[in-house]
Amino acid sequence: AQSVAQPEDQVNVAEGNPLTVKCTYSVSGNPYLFWYVQYPNRGLQFLLKYITGDNLVKGSYGFEAEFNKSQTSFHLKKPSALVSDSALYFCAVRDGYGGATNKLIFGTGTLLAVQP
Amino acid sequence: DTGVSQNPRHKITKRGQNVTFRCDPISEHNRLYWYRQTLGQGPEFLTYFQNEAQLEKSRLLSDRFSAERPKGSFSTLEIQRTEQGDSAMYLCASSPGAAGAFFGQGTRLTVV
């Protein structure tokens, strides 16, 4: 079964410093990987996805993620954190292949706290 | 606004009552999903529609839950005889194809 793990419940970083939010995955076949962000009492906002191609994926709000097949990781990164980046971040993997449900399997989330 | 729309945003109900939530997906997205999110957890899949056909239901979807998507447009999720354990955020998402989904703001249900 497809799964993702987010090993850190919370990440603290100072404004202006680089940030990394970790995600590892377990899939059979080629992974389709996603990052979403959730602000308090709001739905999920899509940040970026990896399907194929370049291992470094660029997304919304200056975020990027690096796909590493040998380490089965898909860590989210940003060169310079903003206080407004403080939110809950979810890594997800697509379940199944074309013609199937393609539902998303989510990790447990990582709370990012950016201190001014 | 052309995003996924969910109504109501918040619902407080007494245990045992029935509730119904509505989701309006992005126009022409043929795939629609319902997820449930409890505090401190990631969203969990409930059910999936392709056009008007409900093609998959999670085991989380007990007999008290029913979902419809008439004419392949908006969808409704009904919970009968609500229980306190049903308290959660219910999220709807739509997708045009296989690569990802766009989520609505969610409906937060509180059963008292």
Coordinates of C-alpha atoms in Angstrom, one line a residue:
Chain A
A1 CA 0.0 0.0 0.0
Q2 CA 1.1 3.5 -0.7
S3 CA 2.1 5.7 2.3
V4 CA 4.0 8.8 3.3
A5 CA 5.6 9.7 6.6
Q6 CA 6.3 13.1 8.0
P7 CA 8.8 12.4 10.8
E8 CA 8.5 15.9 12.4
D9 CA 5.4 17.1 14.2
Q10 CA 6.8 20.6 14.3
V11 CA 9.6 22.6 12.6
N12 CA 10.8 25.9 14.1
V13 CA 12.8 28.3 12.0
A14 CA 13.7 32.0 12.2
E15 CA 12.4 34.4 9.6
G16 CA 14.9 34.7 6.7
N17 CA 16.5 31.3 7.4
P18 CA 16.1 28.4 5.0
L19 CA 13.4 25.8 5.9
T20 CA 13.0 22.1 5.2
V21 CA 10.0 20.0 5.9
K22 CA 10.7 16.3 5.6
C23 CA 8.6 13.6 3.8
T24 CA 9.5 10.0 3.0
Y25 CA 7.3 7.7 0.9
S26 CA 6.6 4.1 0.3
V27 CA 5.0 3.1 -3.0
S28 CA 4.9 0.3 -5.5
G29 CA 5.7 1.7 -8.9
N30 CA 6.4 5.3 -9.8
P31 CA 5.3 7.8 -7.2
Y32 CA 3.1 10.8 -7.7
L33 CA 3.9 13.1 -4.8
F34 CA 2.3 16.3 -3.6
W35 CA 2.6 19.0 -1.0
Y36 CA -0.3 20.9 0.4
V37 CA -0.5 23.7 3.0
Q38 CA -3.3 24.3 5.4
Y39 CA -4.0 27.5 7.4
P40 CA -6.1 27.5 10.5
N41 CA -9.7 26.4 9.9
R42 CA -9.2 26.4 6.2
G43 CA -9.0 23.8 3.4
L44 CA -5.8 22.6 1.8
Q45 CA -4.0 24.7 -0.8
F46 CA -1.9 22.9 -3.4
L47 CA 1.8 23.9 -3.4
L48 CA 3.5 21.6 -5.8
K49 CA 3.7 18.1 -7.3
Y50 CA 6.2 15.6 -8.7
I51 CA 5.1 13.2 -11.4
T52 CA 8.2 12.8 -13.6
G53 CA 11.1 14.7 -14.9
D54 CA 13.4 17.1 -13.0
N55 CA 14.0 16.0 -9.4
L56 CA 13.7 19.6 -8.2
V57 CA 10.1 20.8 -8.4
K58 CA 9.2 24.5 -8.0
G59 CA 5.8 25.5 -6.7
S60 CA 3.8 28.3 -5.2
Y61 CA 4.9 31.0 -2.8
G62 CA 8.6 30.3 -3.4
F63 CA 8.5 26.7 -2.2
E64 CA 10.3 23.9 -3.9
A65 CA 10.7 20.2 -3.3
E66 CA 13.4 17.7 -4.1
F67 CA 12.6 14.2 -5.2
N68 CA 15.2 11.6 -4.1
K69 CA 14.5 8.1 -5.4
S70 CA 17.3 6.4 -3.6
Q71 CA 16.3 7.9 -0.2
T72 CA 12.5 7.7 -1.1
S73 CA 12.2 11.3 0.1
F74 CA 10.4 14.3 -1.1
H75 CA 11.4 17.1 1.2
L76 CA 9.8 20.6 1.0
K77 CA 12.2 23.5 1.0
K78 CA 12.3 27.3 0.9
P79 CA 15.5 29.4 0.8
S80 CA 14.1 32.2 3.1
A81 CA 11.2 31.6 5.5
L82 CA 8.5 34.2 6.1
V83 CA 6.4 34.6 9.2
S84 CA 3.4 34.1 6.9
D85 CA 4.6 30.6 6.0
S86 CA 3.6 29.5 9.4
A87 CA 1.0 26.8 8.8
L88 CA 0.4 23.0 8.7
Y89 CA 2.1 21.2 5.8
F90 CA 1.0 17.9 4.4
C91 CA 2.8 15.5 2.1
A92 CA 0.7 13.2 0.0
V93 CA 1.1 10.3 -2.5
R94 CA -1.4 9.3 -5.1
D95 CA -2.9 5.9 -4.7
G96 CA -3.2 3.9 -7.8
Y97 CA -2.7 4.4 -11.5
G98 CA -4.6 5.8 -14.4
G99 CA -8.2 4.6 -14.5
A100 CA -8.2 4.0 -10.7
T101 CA -9.5 6.2 -8.0
N102 CA -6.3 8.2 -7.7
K103 CA -7.2 9.3 -4.2
L104 CA -4.5 10.9 -2.1
I105 CA -2.9 9.3 0.9
F106 CA -1.8 12.0 3.3
G107 CA 0.9 12.2 6.0
T108 CA 0.1 13.3 9.5
G109 CA 1.3 16.9 8.8
T110 CA 4.1 19.1 10.1
L111 CA 3.4 22.4 11.8
L112 CA 5.8 25.0 10.6
A113 CA 6.4 27.9 13.0
V114 CA 8.5 30.8 11.7
Q115 CA 9.6 33.2 14.4
P116 CA 10.1 36.9 13.6
Chain B
D1 CA -14.7 32.5 -7.6
T2 CA -13.9 29.4 -9.7
G3 CA -12.5 27.2 -6.9
V4 CA -14.2 24.4 -5.0
S5 CA -17.0 25.7 -2.9
Q6 CA -18.4 24.0 0.2
N7 CA -21.5 24.9 2.3
P8 CA -22.0 25.4 5.1
R9 CA -18.6 26.3 6.5
H10 CA -19.6 25.4 10.0
K11 CA -22.3 23.2 11.4
I12 CA -23.2 22.5 15.0
T13 CA -25.8 19.8 15.5
K14 CA -27.2 17.7 18.3
R15 CA -26.3 14.0 18.5
G16 CA -28.9 12.0 16.6
Q17 CA -29.7 14.6 14.1
N18 CA -29.1 14.4 10.3
V19 CA -26.8 16.8 8.5
T20 CA -26.1 17.4 4.8
F21 CA -23.2 19.1 3.3
R22 CA -22.8 20.4 -0.2
C23 CA -19.8 20.6 -2.5
D24 CA -19.6 22.5 -5.8
P25 CA -16.5 21.4 -7.7
I26 CA -14.5 23.4 -10.2
S27 CA -16.5 23.4 -13.5
E28 CA -15.8 20.5 -15.8
H29 CA -13.8 18.6 -13.2
N30 CA -15.1 15.1 -13.6
R31 CA -13.5 13.7 -10.5
L32 CA -14.9 14.6 -7.0
Y33 CA -13.6 13.4 -3.6
W34 CA -14.7 13.6 0.0
Y35 CA -12.2 13.5 2.8
R36 CA -12.5 13.7 6.5
Q37 CA -9.9 15.4 8.7
T38 CA -9.8 15.1 12.5
L39 CA -7.7 17.2 14.8
G40 CA -4.0 16.5 14.5
Q41 CA -4.4 14.2 11.5
G42 CA -4.1 14.4 7.8
P43 CA -7.2 14.1 5.6
E44 CA -8.6 10.6 5.1
F45 CA -10.4 9.5 2.0
L46 CA -14.1 8.8 2.3
T47 CA -15.5 8.4 -1.2
Y48 CA -14.9 9.2 -4.9
F49 CA -17.1 10.1 -7.8
Q50 CA -16.3 10.1 -11.5
N51 CA -19.0 12.1 -13.1
E52 CA -22.2 10.9 -11.4
A53 CA -20.9 7.4 -10.6
Q54 CA -19.7 6.7 -7.1
L55 CA -16.8 4.4 -7.8
E56 CA -15.2 3.9 -4.4
K57 CA -16.1 4.1 -0.7
S58 CA -13.8 3.9 2.2
R59 CA -14.5 1.5 5.1
L60 CA -14.7 4.8 7.1
L61 CA -18.0 5.5 5.4
S62 CA -20.4 3.7 7.7
D63 CA -24.0 3.0 6.7
R64 CA -25.0 6.3 8.3
F65 CA -23.1 8.1 5.6
S66 CA -24.3 8.6 2.1
A67 CA -23.0 10.7 -0.8
E68 CA -24.5 11.6 -4.1
R69 CA -23.5 13.5 -7.2
P70 CA -26.6 13.9 -9.4
K71 CA -25.8 14.8 -13.0
G72 CA -22.1 14.8 -12.3
S73 CA -22.1 18.4 -11.0
F74 CA -22.4 19.3 -7.3
S75 CA -22.2 16.6 -4.6
T76 CA -23.9 16.1 -1.2
L77 CA -22.7 14.2 1.8
E78 CA -25.3 13.2 4.3
I79 CA -24.7 11.9 7.8
Q80 CA -27.7 10.3 9.5
R81 CA -28.1 10.0 13.3
T82 CA -24.9 11.9 14.0
E83 CA -22.6 10.8 16.7
Q84 CA -19.9 12.8 18.6
G85 CA -17.2 10.8 16.8
D86 CA -18.5 12.4 13.5
S87 CA -17.1 15.7 14.6
A88 CA -14.5 16.6 12.1
M89 CA -13.6 18.8 9.1
Y90 CA -15.2 17.4 5.9
L91 CA -13.2 18.3 2.8
C92 CA -14.3 18.1 -0.8
A93 CA -11.8 18.1 -3.7
S94 CA -12.1 18.0 -7.4
S95 CA -9.7 17.1 -10.1
P96 CA -9.7 17.1 -13.9
G97 CA -7.5 14.0 -14.1
A98 CA -4.9 11.9 -12.4
A99 CA -2.5 14.4 -11.1
G100 CA -3.6 16.0 -7.9
A101 CA -6.7 17.7 -6.6
F102 CA -8.0 21.1 -5.6
F103 CA -9.7 21.3 -2.2
G104 CA -12.5 23.4 -0.9
Q105 CA -12.5 25.3 2.4
G106 CA -14.2 22.5 4.2
T107 CA -17.2 22.1 6.5
R108 CA -16.4 21.9 10.1
L109 CA -19.0 19.7 11.9
T110 CA -19.4 19.7 15.7
V111 CA -21.8 17.2 17.2
V112 CA -22.9 18.1 20.7

